[in-house]
Amino acid sequence: MPFVHPTIWPKGVPRQLRVPNVTLGHFLDTAAQRYPDKPALVFAEREISYAQLRAQVESVAAWLQQTLGVRHGDRILLLSQNCPQFVVAYYAALRIGAAIVPINPMSTLPEVEFYAADSGAEVAFVAQDLLPRIEPLVGRAGAPSLRALVVHTYAEGLSPAGVQTLPEAMRFEPQPLQGAGLHAFAQASACTAPVQDSGTGPDDLVVLPYTSGTTGHPKGCCHTHRTVLASNIASQTWRGLHADSVFLCVAPLFHMLGMQNGMNMPMTLGGTVIMMPRWDPVRAAELIERHRITVWTAPPAMVIDLFAQPGVDARDLSSLTLLSGGGAAMPEAVSRMLFDKFGLSYNEGYGLSETASFLHANPITRGKRQCLGLPTQGVDSRIIDPAKLQELPVGEVGELVTRGQQVMTAYWRNEQANRDAFIELDGQRFFRTGDLASVDEEGYFFMRDRLKRMINISGYKVWPAEVEAMMYRHPEIRDCCVVAATDSRRGETVKAYVVRKEGSTLDADQLMDWARGQMATYKVPRVVAFVDSLPKSATGKVLWRVLQDAEMVAR
């Protein structure tokens, strides 16, 4: 076990984790019984009580069963910005034993096609504005083929004043659904039939988030009710959260950071979620002040945006007691400003899609800056030599491997990835994170580098091999290599070294415009360098590390 000095373990936090032997839906049912009139969600001036939320979940769950024939074990795609329909769809799916496959709204049709094919999903929830990214898959010949889309709009159920608080691009009215296989969300939520018991248990699959792979193919992370709850329960206990906590939800719900901290944790506690559809620092400050928000989990870029805006000093943000996140280190100057001006400490943590978000965290009263924190309750993390798979002493840099109840059960239908990702140490199964880190004499872990190629953009993982594979589709690209470049706001961004085909006049703007149609926006290269050739080994392999190291020196 890693050495942890007993004097710095948080008081009142047990060292081991006891995960309730129930499903996520149990907690929504309990909250609706305990606090039926309490706001569960507040979205664009609309309050949805726990009783109302549970009733909508029951209606949609019954409709999925009886109209679409969704059964226990089926997978359902969910493609949407943050909104109450996302929450209802998620909990309706798990109510009948199905699993949600959350998709980044920035995904392109080819990306969505892969998720549908790999997961085997036949049904999807989708926001109306995102229909072009998925509708061509409905009823087509060959695989993947979706048989039904359940379509919602963000303005459904909102007052005129509430609609005006939405970003302009999200204020549209529902349009007639013409194609076969298209169904209105409003129709599903009006269902009055009872839900048939599906026999769902805590070890059933509940969510299948995809994380991009080093080979260019995203991998689905198999999370059960138990693994999601393990992360959830550990986090709320570590941070002292409770039923009267008020959460700002703005991190995207498709991402494990937002899903866990902005939806599942508040539902588990019976807390209140103040939900934003998109990031807007001015609006966020207004909501914190008006709703007396106490908890906000966000990547450093969002925190910097909020506290750097003009006039923020005049806002009453005194209710905010917990500011936490991860995905990138919080700059020292910003940490100091938050504490000196607002009395806030940014509680940094560490987790991955494979660990349902929460894995390491700094103690609330004794955190270290730019630090991954301590392994939390029941988590065993170690630093090993990545080649010899032997544990290294304190202070040495090696690969961070971990085990805990929040670690996914496996990669979805990918045995090679599972063989690569899991190893045995001291008779126990450990997950290889691919992150290079070190641990100090007090048991705090610090990120040092990455074993695998990966670009971290405010917590969004981008694998260069995936971007390169898409870029090779361009008819004027002969060769390319993607690396991480420094970005003052997002930590890192995507840089592409490109060799054009002979006679090509392709420029950076043209290439970026084309790329936006091929991949999610955050994966699109923000910096393009045209070169005559790429460094290669004697066998012709691109020496990406040479370019990456040169970029690091340039920082």
Coordinates of C-alpha atoms in Angstrom, one line a residue:
M1 CA 0.0 0.0 0.0
P2 CA 1.2 3.6 -0.6
F3 CA 2.4 5.4 2.5
V4 CA 0.0 8.0 3.8
H5 CA 0.9 10.0 6.9
P6 CA -1.9 9.5 9.4
T7 CA -1.9 13.2 10.5
I8 CA -3.0 14.4 7.2
W9 CA -5.9 12.1 6.5
P10 CA -9.1 14.2 6.7
K11 CA -10.8 14.0 10.1
G12 CA -14.2 12.3 10.0
V13 CA -13.6 10.6 6.7
P14 CA -13.3 6.8 6.9
R15 CA -10.4 5.2 5.2
Q16 CA -12.5 2.5 3.6
L17 CA -15.6 3.0 1.5
R18 CA -18.9 1.2 2.1
V19 CA -21.0 1.4 -1.2
P20 CA -24.8 1.0 -0.8
N21 CA -26.0 -2.2 -2.4
V22 CA -28.7 -0.4 -4.5
T23 CA -29.0 1.3 -7.8
L24 CA -28.7 5.0 -8.7
G25 CA -32.5 5.1 -9.1
H26 CA -33.0 4.2 -5.5
F27 CA -31.7 7.6 -4.5
L28 CA -34.0 9.5 -6.8
D29 CA -37.0 7.5 -5.4
T30 CA -35.8 8.3 -1.8
A31 CA -35.3 12.0 -2.5
A32 CA -38.8 12.2 -4.0
Q33 CA -40.2 10.6 -0.9
R34 CA -38.2 12.7 1.5
Y35 CA -38.4 16.1 -0.3
P36 CA -41.2 15.9 -2.8
D37 CA -41.7 19.7 -3.1
K38 CA -38.0 20.6 -3.0
P39 CA -36.4 21.9 -6.2
A40 CA -34.3 19.1 -7.8
L41 CA -33.5 21.1 -10.9
V42 CA -33.6 24.8 -11.7
F43 CA -33.1 25.5 -15.4
A44 CA -33.8 28.8 -17.2
E45 CA -36.2 30.1 -14.5
R46 CA -38.1 26.8 -14.3
E47 CA -38.1 24.8 -11.1
I48 CA -38.7 21.0 -11.2
S49 CA -39.4 19.4 -7.8
Y50 CA -38.2 16.0 -6.9
A51 CA -41.8 14.6 -7.2
Q52 CA -42.1 16.1 -10.7
L53 CA -38.7 14.8 -11.8
R54 CA -39.5 11.3 -10.6
A55 CA -42.9 11.4 -12.3
Q56 CA -41.3 12.4 -15.6
V57 CA -38.7 9.6 -15.2
E58 CA -41.4 7.0 -14.6
S59 CA -43.4 8.2 -17.6
V60 CA -40.4 8.1 -20.0
A61 CA -39.3 4.8 -18.7
A62 CA -42.7 3.2 -19.2
W63 CA -42.9 4.7 -22.7
L64 CA -39.4 3.3 -23.6
Q65 CA -40.6 -0.1 -22.5
Q66 CA -44.0 -0.2 -24.0
T67 CA -43.6 1.9 -27.2
L68 CA -40.1 1.3 -28.2
G69 CA -39.6 -2.1 -26.6
V70 CA -36.4 -1.1 -24.8
R71 CA -35.2 -4.0 -22.5
H72 CA -32.8 -4.6 -19.7
G73 CA -29.2 -4.5 -21.0
D74 CA -30.0 -2.3 -24.1
R75 CA -27.8 0.7 -24.8
I76 CA -29.3 4.1 -25.5
L77 CA -27.4 7.0 -27.0
L78 CA -27.8 10.5 -25.4
L79 CA -26.8 13.5 -27.5
S80 CA -27.7 16.9 -26.0
Q81 CA -26.5 20.0 -24.2
N82 CA -27.2 20.3 -20.5
C83 CA -31.0 20.4 -19.9
P84 CA -33.6 18.7 -17.7
Q85 CA -34.4 16.3 -20.5
F86 CA -30.9 14.9 -20.2
V87 CA -31.5 14.1 -16.6
V88 CA -34.9 12.5 -17.3
A89 CA -33.6 10.4 -20.2
Y90 CA -30.6 9.2 -18.1
Y91 CA -32.6 8.1 -15.1
A92 CA -35.5 6.7 -17.3
A93 CA -33.0 4.4 -19.1
L94 CA -31.5 3.1 -15.9
R95 CA -35.0 2.7 -14.4
I96 CA -35.6 -0.1 -16.9
G97 CA -32.1 -1.6 -16.8
A98 CA -30.8 0.0 -20.0
A99 CA -27.4 1.8 -20.1
I100 CA -26.8 5.4 -21.4
V101 CA -24.1 6.1 -23.9
P102 CA -23.4 9.9 -23.5
I103 CA -22.1 11.7 -26.6
N104 CA -20.3 15.0 -26.8
P105 CA -22.7 17.4 -28.6
M106 CA -19.7 18.6 -30.7
S107 CA -19.4 15.1 -32.2
T108 CA -19.8 14.8 -36.0
L109 CA -21.9 12.3 -37.8
P110 CA -18.9 9.9 -38.4
E111 CA -18.1 10.0 -34.7
V112 CA -21.7 9.3 -33.7
E113 CA -21.8 6.5 -36.2
F114 CA -18.9 4.8 -34.5
Y115 CA -20.5 5.1 -31.0
A116 CA -23.7 3.6 -32.4
A117 CA -21.9 0.8 -34.1
D118 CA -19.6 -0.1 -31.2
S119 CA -22.2 0.1 -28.5
G120 CA -24.9 -1.6 -30.5
A121 CA -27.5 1.0 -29.5
E122 CA -30.7 1.1 -31.5
V123 CA -32.4 4.0 -29.7
A124 CA -31.2 7.6 -29.0
F125 CA -32.3 10.7 -27.2
V126 CA -31.3 13.8 -29.1
A127 CA -31.8 17.5 -29.0
Q128 CA -33.5 18.9 -32.1
D129 CA -30.6 21.1 -33.1
L130 CA -28.3 18.0 -33.2
L131 CA -30.6 15.9 -35.4
P132 CA -28.3 16.2 -38.5
R133 CA -25.5 14.5 -36.5
I134 CA -27.6 11.4 -36.0
E135 CA -30.8 11.2 -38.1
P136 CA -29.0 9.7 -41.2
L137 CA -28.4 6.6 -39.1
V138 CA -32.1 5.9 -38.6
G139 CA -33.5 3.0 -40.6
R140 CA -30.7 2.7 -43.0
A141 CA -29.5 -0.5 -44.6
G142 CA -26.5 -2.0 -42.9
A143 CA -25.0 -1.3 -39.5
P144 CA -25.2 0.8 -37.5
S145 CA -28.9 1.5 -37.9
L146 CA -31.0 3.2 -35.3
R147 CA -34.7 2.4 -35.2
A148 CA -35.9 5.3 -33.0
L149 CA -34.9 8.9 -32.0
V150 CA -36.6 10.6 -29.1
V151 CA -36.3 14.4 -29.8
H152 CA -36.4 17.3 -27.4
T153 CA -35.9 21.0 -27.5
Y154 CA -34.3 23.1 -24.7
A155 CA -37.2 25.6 -24.5
E156 CA -39.9 22.9 -23.7
G157 CA -41.8 23.8 -20.6
L158 CA -40.1 27.2 -20.1
S159 CA -41.8 30.5 -19.6
P160 CA -41.2 33.3 -22.1
A161 CA -38.8 34.9 -19.6
G162 CA -37.0 31.6 -19.1
V163 CA -36.6 31.1 -22.9
Q164 CA -34.9 34.5 -23.0
T165 CA -32.2 33.3 -20.6
L166 CA -31.1 30.6 -23.0
P167 CA -28.4 31.2 -25.5
E168 CA -30.0 32.5 -28.7
A169 CA -29.1 29.4 -30.6
M170 CA -31.1 27.2 -28.1
R171 CA -34.4 29.2 -28.1
F172 CA -36.0 27.4 -31.1
E173 CA -39.5 25.9 -31.0
P174 CA -40.2 22.2 -31.6
Q175 CA -40.5 21.4 -35.3
P176 CA -42.8 18.7 -36.8
L177 CA -41.0 15.4 -36.9
Q178 CA -41.4 14.1 -40.4
G179 CA -39.2 11.0 -40.7
A180 CA -40.0 7.5 -39.7
G181 CA -38.6 6.5 -36.3
L182 CA -38.7 10.1 -34.9
H183 CA -40.7 10.6 -31.7
A184 CA -41.3 13.7 -29.6
F185 CA -39.9 13.8 -26.0
A186 CA -43.2 15.4 -24.9
Q187 CA -45.0 12.4 -26.1
A188 CA -42.8 10.1 -24.0
S189 CA -43.1 12.2 -20.9
A190 CA -47.0 12.2 -21.1
C191 CA -47.1 8.4 -20.8
T192 CA -49.4 7.2 -18.0
A193 CA -48.6 3.5 -18.1
P194 CA -46.8 1.8 -15.2
V195 CA -43.2 0.8 -15.5
Q196 CA -42.6 -3.0 -15.5
D197 CA -39.9 -4.1 -13.1
S198 CA -36.7 -4.9 -15.0
G199 CA -34.8 -6.6 -12.1
T200 CA -32.0 -4.1 -12.3
G201 CA -29.2 -4.6 -9.8
P202 CA -26.2 -2.7 -8.6
D203 CA -23.8 -4.6 -10.8
D204 CA -25.7 -3.9 -14.0
L205 CA -24.2 -1.6 -16.7
V206 CA -25.5 1.9 -16.2
V207 CA -23.3 4.2 -18.3
L208 CA -20.9 3.6 -21.2
P209 CA -18.8 6.8 -21.6
Y210 CA -16.3 6.7 -24.5
T211 CA -12.7 7.7 -24.0
S212 CA -10.5 8.2 -27.1
G213 CA -7.8 5.6 -27.6
T214 CA -4.2 5.7 -28.6
T215 CA -5.0 3.7 -31.7
G216 CA -7.5 6.2 -32.9
H217 CA -10.6 4.1 -31.9
P218 CA -12.6 5.4 -28.8
K219 CA -13.2 2.8 -26.1
G220 CA -16.3 2.4 -24.0
C221 CA -15.8 2.4 -20.2
C222 CA -18.2 -0.1 -18.6
H223 CA -19.6 1.5 -15.4
T224 CA -22.2 -0.2 -13.2
H225 CA -24.4 1.4 -10.6
R226 CA -21.9 0.3 -8.0
T227 CA -18.8 1.8 -9.7
V228 CA -20.6 5.1 -10.3
L229 CA -22.0 5.2 -6.7
A230 CA -18.5 4.4 -5.3
S231 CA -17.1 7.5 -6.9
N232 CA -20.2 9.5 -5.9
I233 CA -20.4 8.5 -2.3
A234 CA -16.6 8.8 -1.7
S235 CA -16.7 12.4 -3.1
Q236 CA -19.6 13.6 -1.1
T237 CA -18.2 12.2 2.1
W238 CA -14.7 13.5 1.4
R239 CA -16.0 17.0 0.8
G240 CA -18.7 17.1 3.5
L241 CA -21.7 17.6 1.2
H242 CA -25.3 17.1 2.2
A243 CA -29.0 17.5 1.2
D244 CA -28.9 21.3 1.6
S245 CA -26.0 21.7 -0.7
V246 CA -26.8 23.7 -3.8
F247 CA -24.8 22.8 -6.9
L248 CA -23.9 24.8 -10.0
C249 CA -24.1 22.5 -13.0
V250 CA -22.4 23.8 -16.0
A251 CA -19.7 21.3 -16.8
P252 CA -21.1 19.2 -19.7
L253 CA -23.3 16.3 -18.5
F254 CA -21.9 14.0 -21.2
H255 CA -18.5 14.2 -19.5
M256 CA -18.0 12.3 -16.2
L257 CA -17.0 15.4 -14.4
G258 CA -20.3 17.1 -15.1
M259 CA -22.4 13.9 -15.0
Q260 CA -21.1 12.9 -11.5
N261 CA -20.8 16.3 -9.9
G262 CA -23.6 18.2 -11.6
M263 CA -26.2 15.4 -11.7
N264 CA -25.6 12.1 -10.0
M265 CA -24.2 13.4 -6.8
P266 CA -27.0 16.0 -6.2
M267 CA -29.6 13.3 -7.0
T268 CA -27.9 10.9 -4.5
L269 CA -27.9 13.6 -1.8
G270 CA -31.3 15.1 -2.5
G271 CA -29.6 18.4 -3.2
T272 CA -30.6 21.2 -5.6
V273 CA -29.0 21.6 -9.0
I274 CA -28.9 25.0 -10.7
M275 CA -28.3 24.0 -14.3
M276 CA -26.7 26.1 -17.1
P277 CA -27.0 24.9 -20.7
R278 CA -23.7 26.5 -21.7
W279 CA -20.9 28.3 -20.1
D280 CA -21.5 32.1 -19.5
P281 CA -19.4 33.6 -16.7
V282 CA -21.7 36.6 -16.2
R283 CA -24.7 34.4 -15.9
A284 CA -22.9 32.0 -13.6
A285 CA -22.0 34.8 -11.2
E286 CA -25.6 36.0 -11.2
L287 CA -26.9 32.5 -10.5
I288 CA -24.4 31.9 -7.6
E289 CA -25.6 35.1 -6.0
R290 CA -29.3 34.6 -6.6
H291 CA -29.6 30.9 -5.6
R292 CA -26.9 31.0 -2.9
I293 CA -25.0 28.2 -4.6
T294 CA -22.6 26.4 -2.3
V295 CA -20.8 23.9 -4.5
W296 CA -19.2 24.2 -7.9
T297 CA -17.0 21.7 -9.7
A298 CA -15.4 22.9 -12.8
P299 CA -12.1 22.8 -14.8
P300 CA -9.7 25.7 -14.1
A301 CA -10.6 27.5 -17.3
M302 CA -14.1 28.1 -16.2
V303 CA -13.0 29.3 -12.8
I304 CA -10.6 31.7 -14.3
D305 CA -13.3 33.1 -16.6
L306 CA -15.7 33.7 -13.8
F307 CA -13.3 35.5 -11.4
A308 CA -11.6 37.5 -14.1
Q309 CA -14.7 39.2 -15.4
P310 CA -15.2 42.9 -14.8
G311 CA -17.4 43.7 -11.8
V312 CA -17.2 40.3 -10.2
D313 CA -16.0 41.9 -7.0
A314 CA -19.4 43.6 -6.6
R315 CA -21.2 40.2 -6.6
D316 CA -22.1 38.5 -3.4
L317 CA -20.5 35.1 -3.9
S318 CA -20.1 34.4 -0.2
S319 CA -22.4 31.3 -0.3
L320 CA -19.8 29.5 -2.4
T321 CA -18.0 27.2 0.0
L322 CA -16.6 24.4 -2.2
L323 CA -14.8 25.1 -5.5
S324 CA -13.3 21.9 -6.9
G325 CA -12.2 20.3 -10.1
G326 CA -9.4 18.8 -12.1
G327 CA -8.4 17.9 -15.6
A328 CA -5.6 20.6 -15.5
A329 CA -3.6 22.2 -12.8
M330 CA -4.8 25.5 -11.4
P331 CA -2.2 28.2 -12.0
E332 CA -0.5 29.3 -8.8
A333 CA -1.3 33.0 -9.3
V334 CA -5.0 32.2 -9.7
S335 CA -5.0 30.0 -6.6
R336 CA -3.5 32.8 -4.6
M337 CA -6.0 35.3 -6.0
L338 CA -9.0 33.1 -5.1
F339 CA -7.8 32.7 -1.5
D340 CA -6.7 36.3 -1.0
K341 CA -9.8 38.0 -2.5
F342 CA -12.6 35.5 -2.0
G343 CA -11.3 33.2 0.8
L344 CA -11.7 30.2 -1.5
S345 CA -9.3 27.3 -2.0
Y346 CA -9.6 25.3 -5.3
N347 CA -9.8 21.7 -4.2
E348 CA -7.9 19.9 -6.9
G349 CA -8.5 16.2 -7.6
Y350 CA -7.8 13.5 -10.1
G351 CA -9.9 11.0 -11.9
L352 CA -10.6 9.6 -15.3
S353 CA -13.6 8.3 -17.3
E354 CA -12.3 4.9 -16.3
T355 CA -12.7 5.8 -12.6
A356 CA -16.1 7.5 -12.8
S357 CA -14.4 10.8 -12.1
F358 CA -13.4 10.9 -8.4
L359 CA -10.3 8.9 -7.4
H360 CA -7.7 11.2 -5.8
A361 CA -8.4 14.5 -4.0
N362 CA -6.7 17.0 -1.7
P363 CA -7.9 17.2 1.9
I364 CA -10.2 20.3 2.2
T365 CA -8.1 21.8 5.0
R366 CA -4.6 20.7 3.9
G367 CA -4.4 20.8 0.2
K368 CA -1.3 21.2 -1.9
R369 CA -1.5 23.2 -5.1
Q370 CA -1.0 21.7 -8.6
C371 CA -1.3 18.4 -6.9
L372 CA -3.4 15.3 -7.6
G373 CA -4.1 14.8 -3.9
L374 CA -4.3 11.6 -1.9
P375 CA -5.9 8.3 -2.9
T376 CA -9.3 8.6 -1.4
Q377 CA -11.4 6.1 0.6
G378 CA -10.5 2.5 -0.3
V379 CA -8.3 3.5 -3.3
D380 CA -4.9 1.9 -3.6
S381 CA -2.6 3.9 -6.0
R382 CA 1.0 3.2 -6.6
I383 CA 3.9 4.4 -8.8
I384 CA 5.5 1.7 -10.8
D385 CA 8.2 1.3 -13.4
P386 CA 6.1 1.1 -16.6
A387 CA 8.5 -1.4 -18.2
K388 CA 9.3 -3.7 -15.3
L389 CA 5.9 -3.2 -13.5
Q390 CA 7.7 -2.9 -10.2
E391 CA 6.8 -0.4 -7.5
L392 CA 9.1 2.6 -7.2
P393 CA 10.2 4.4 -4.0
V394 CA 8.9 7.8 -2.8
G395 CA 9.9 10.7 -5.1
E396 CA 10.7 8.7 -8.2
V397 CA 8.6 9.2 -11.4
G398 CA 6.7 6.3 -12.8
E399 CA 3.3 5.2 -14.1
L400 CA 0.4 5.7 -11.7
V401 CA -1.6 2.5 -11.3
T402 CA -4.7 2.2 -9.2
R403 CA -7.5 0.0 -7.9
G404 CA -10.7 0.9 -6.1
Q405 CA -14.4 0.3 -6.3
Q406 CA -15.0 3.2 -8.7
V407 CA -12.7 1.7 -11.4
M408 CA -14.6 0.5 -14.5
T409 CA -15.2 -3.2 -14.8
A410 CA -13.7 -3.4 -18.3
Y411 CA -13.5 -1.7 -21.7
W412 CA -16.6 -2.5 -23.7
R413 CA -16.0 -5.5 -26.0
N414 CA -12.3 -4.8 -26.3
E415 CA -10.2 -7.6 -24.9
Q416 CA -6.9 -6.3 -26.2
A417 CA -7.5 -2.9 -24.5
N418 CA -8.3 -4.8 -21.3
R419 CA -5.1 -6.8 -21.5
D420 CA -3.2 -3.6 -22.0
A421 CA -5.0 -1.7 -19.3
F422 CA -5.0 -4.1 -16.3
I423 CA -2.1 -5.7 -14.5
E424 CA -1.7 -7.8 -11.3
L425 CA 0.3 -6.6 -8.4
D426 CA 0.4 -8.4 -5.0
G427 CA -2.5 -10.6 -6.2
Q428 CA -4.7 -7.6 -6.9
R429 CA -6.0 -6.2 -10.2
F430 CA -4.7 -2.6 -11.0
F431 CA -5.7 -0.2 -13.7
R432 CA -2.8 1.4 -15.7
T433 CA -3.7 5.1 -16.0
G434 CA -0.9 5.9 -18.5
D435 CA -0.1 9.0 -16.4
L436 CA 3.5 9.5 -15.1
A437 CA 3.5 10.8 -11.6
S438 CA 5.4 10.7 -8.3
V439 CA 4.3 10.5 -4.7
D440 CA 5.9 12.5 -1.8
E441 CA 6.7 11.4 1.7
E442 CA 3.2 12.4 2.9
G443 CA 1.4 10.4 0.3
Y444 CA 0.4 13.2 -2.1
F445 CA 0.6 12.4 -5.8
F446 CA 1.9 14.9 -8.4
M447 CA 1.5 14.6 -12.2
R448 CA 4.8 14.7 -14.0
D449 CA 4.2 13.6 -17.6
R450 CA 2.2 11.1 -19.7
L451 CA 3.2 7.6 -20.7
K452 CA 0.7 7.7 -23.6
R453 CA 0.2 10.3 -26.3
M454 CA -2.6 12.5 -25.1
I455 CA -3.6 16.2 -25.1
N456 CA -5.6 17.5 -22.2
I457 CA -7.9 20.4 -23.1
S458 CA -9.5 21.6 -19.9
G459 CA -10.1 18.0 -18.9
Y460 CA -11.2 16.8 -22.4
K461 CA -8.9 14.1 -23.6
V462 CA -7.7 14.2 -27.2
W463 CA -5.6 11.4 -28.6
P464 CA -3.3 12.6 -31.4
A465 CA -3.6 9.3 -33.3
E466 CA -7.4 9.8 -33.6
V467 CA -7.0 13.3 -35.0
E468 CA -4.3 12.2 -37.4
A469 CA -6.5 9.4 -38.7
M470 CA -9.2 11.9 -39.5
M471 CA -6.8 14.4 -41.1
Y472 CA -5.4 11.8 -43.5
R473 CA -8.9 11.8 -45.1
H474 CA -8.1 15.3 -46.5
P475 CA -7.1 14.9 -50.2
E476 CA -4.3 17.4 -50.0
I477 CA -2.5 16.0 -46.9
R478 CA 0.4 13.7 -47.5
D479 CA 1.6 13.4 -43.9
C480 CA 0.8 14.8 -40.5
C481 CA 1.7 14.6 -36.9
V482 CA -0.4 16.0 -34.0
V483 CA 1.1 17.2 -30.7
A484 CA 0.1 19.3 -27.6
A485 CA 0.7 23.0 -27.7
T486 CA 0.4 25.4 -24.8
D487 CA -2.8 27.4 -24.4
S488 CA -3.0 30.1 -21.7
R489 CA -6.7 29.5 -21.1
R490 CA -7.3 25.8 -21.8
G491 CA -3.9 24.5 -20.6
E492 CA -3.2 22.7 -23.8
T493 CA -4.5 22.8 -27.4
V494 CA -4.1 20.7 -30.6
K495 CA -1.2 21.5 -32.9
A496 CA -0.8 19.8 -36.3
Y497 CA 2.4 19.5 -38.3
V498 CA 1.3 19.0 -41.9
V499 CA 3.1 18.0 -45.1
R500 CA 1.0 19.0 -48.1
K501 CA 0.8 17.0 -51.3
E502 CA 2.8 18.4 -54.2
G503 CA 1.1 21.4 -55.8
S504 CA -1.3 21.9 -52.9
T505 CA -2.1 25.5 -51.7
L506 CA -4.0 24.4 -48.7
D507 CA -3.7 27.0 -45.9
A508 CA -4.4 26.8 -42.1
D509 CA -7.8 28.4 -42.2
Q510 CA -9.0 26.1 -45.0
L511 CA -7.7 23.1 -43.1
M512 CA -9.4 24.1 -39.8
D513 CA -12.7 24.8 -41.6
W514 CA -12.6 21.3 -43.2
A515 CA -11.6 19.7 -39.9
R516 CA -14.6 21.1 -38.1
G517 CA -16.8 19.0 -40.3
Q518 CA -14.8 15.8 -39.6
M519 CA -14.4 15.9 -35.8
A520 CA -15.6 17.5 -32.6
T521 CA -14.6 21.1 -32.3
Y522 CA -12.3 20.6 -29.3
K523 CA -10.3 18.1 -31.4
V524 CA -9.8 20.5 -34.3
P525 CA -6.1 21.8 -34.6
R526 CA -6.0 25.4 -33.4
V527 CA -2.4 25.7 -34.6
V528 CA -1.2 24.4 -38.0
A529 CA 2.5 24.3 -39.0
F530 CA 3.2 23.4 -42.7
V531 CA 6.5 21.6 -43.1
D532 CA 8.4 19.9 -45.9
S533 CA 8.8 16.7 -44.0
L534 CA 8.3 15.0 -40.6
P535 CA 11.1 13.4 -38.6
K536 CA 11.1 9.7 -39.1
S537 CA 12.9 6.6 -37.8
A538 CA 14.9 4.3 -40.1
T539 CA 11.8 2.2 -40.4
G540 CA 9.7 5.2 -41.5
K541 CA 7.8 5.7 -38.3
V542 CA 7.0 9.4 -37.5
L543 CA 9.0 10.5 -34.4
W544 CA 6.2 12.3 -32.7
R545 CA 8.2 12.6 -29.5
V546 CA 10.8 14.8 -31.3
L547 CA 8.1 17.3 -32.3
Q548 CA 6.4 17.1 -28.9
D549 CA 9.7 17.7 -27.1
A550 CA 10.5 20.6 -29.3
E551 CA 7.1 22.1 -28.5
M552 CA 7.8 21.6 -24.7
V553 CA 11.1 23.5 -25.1
A554 CA 9.3 26.3 -26.9
R555 CA 6.9 26.7 -23.9

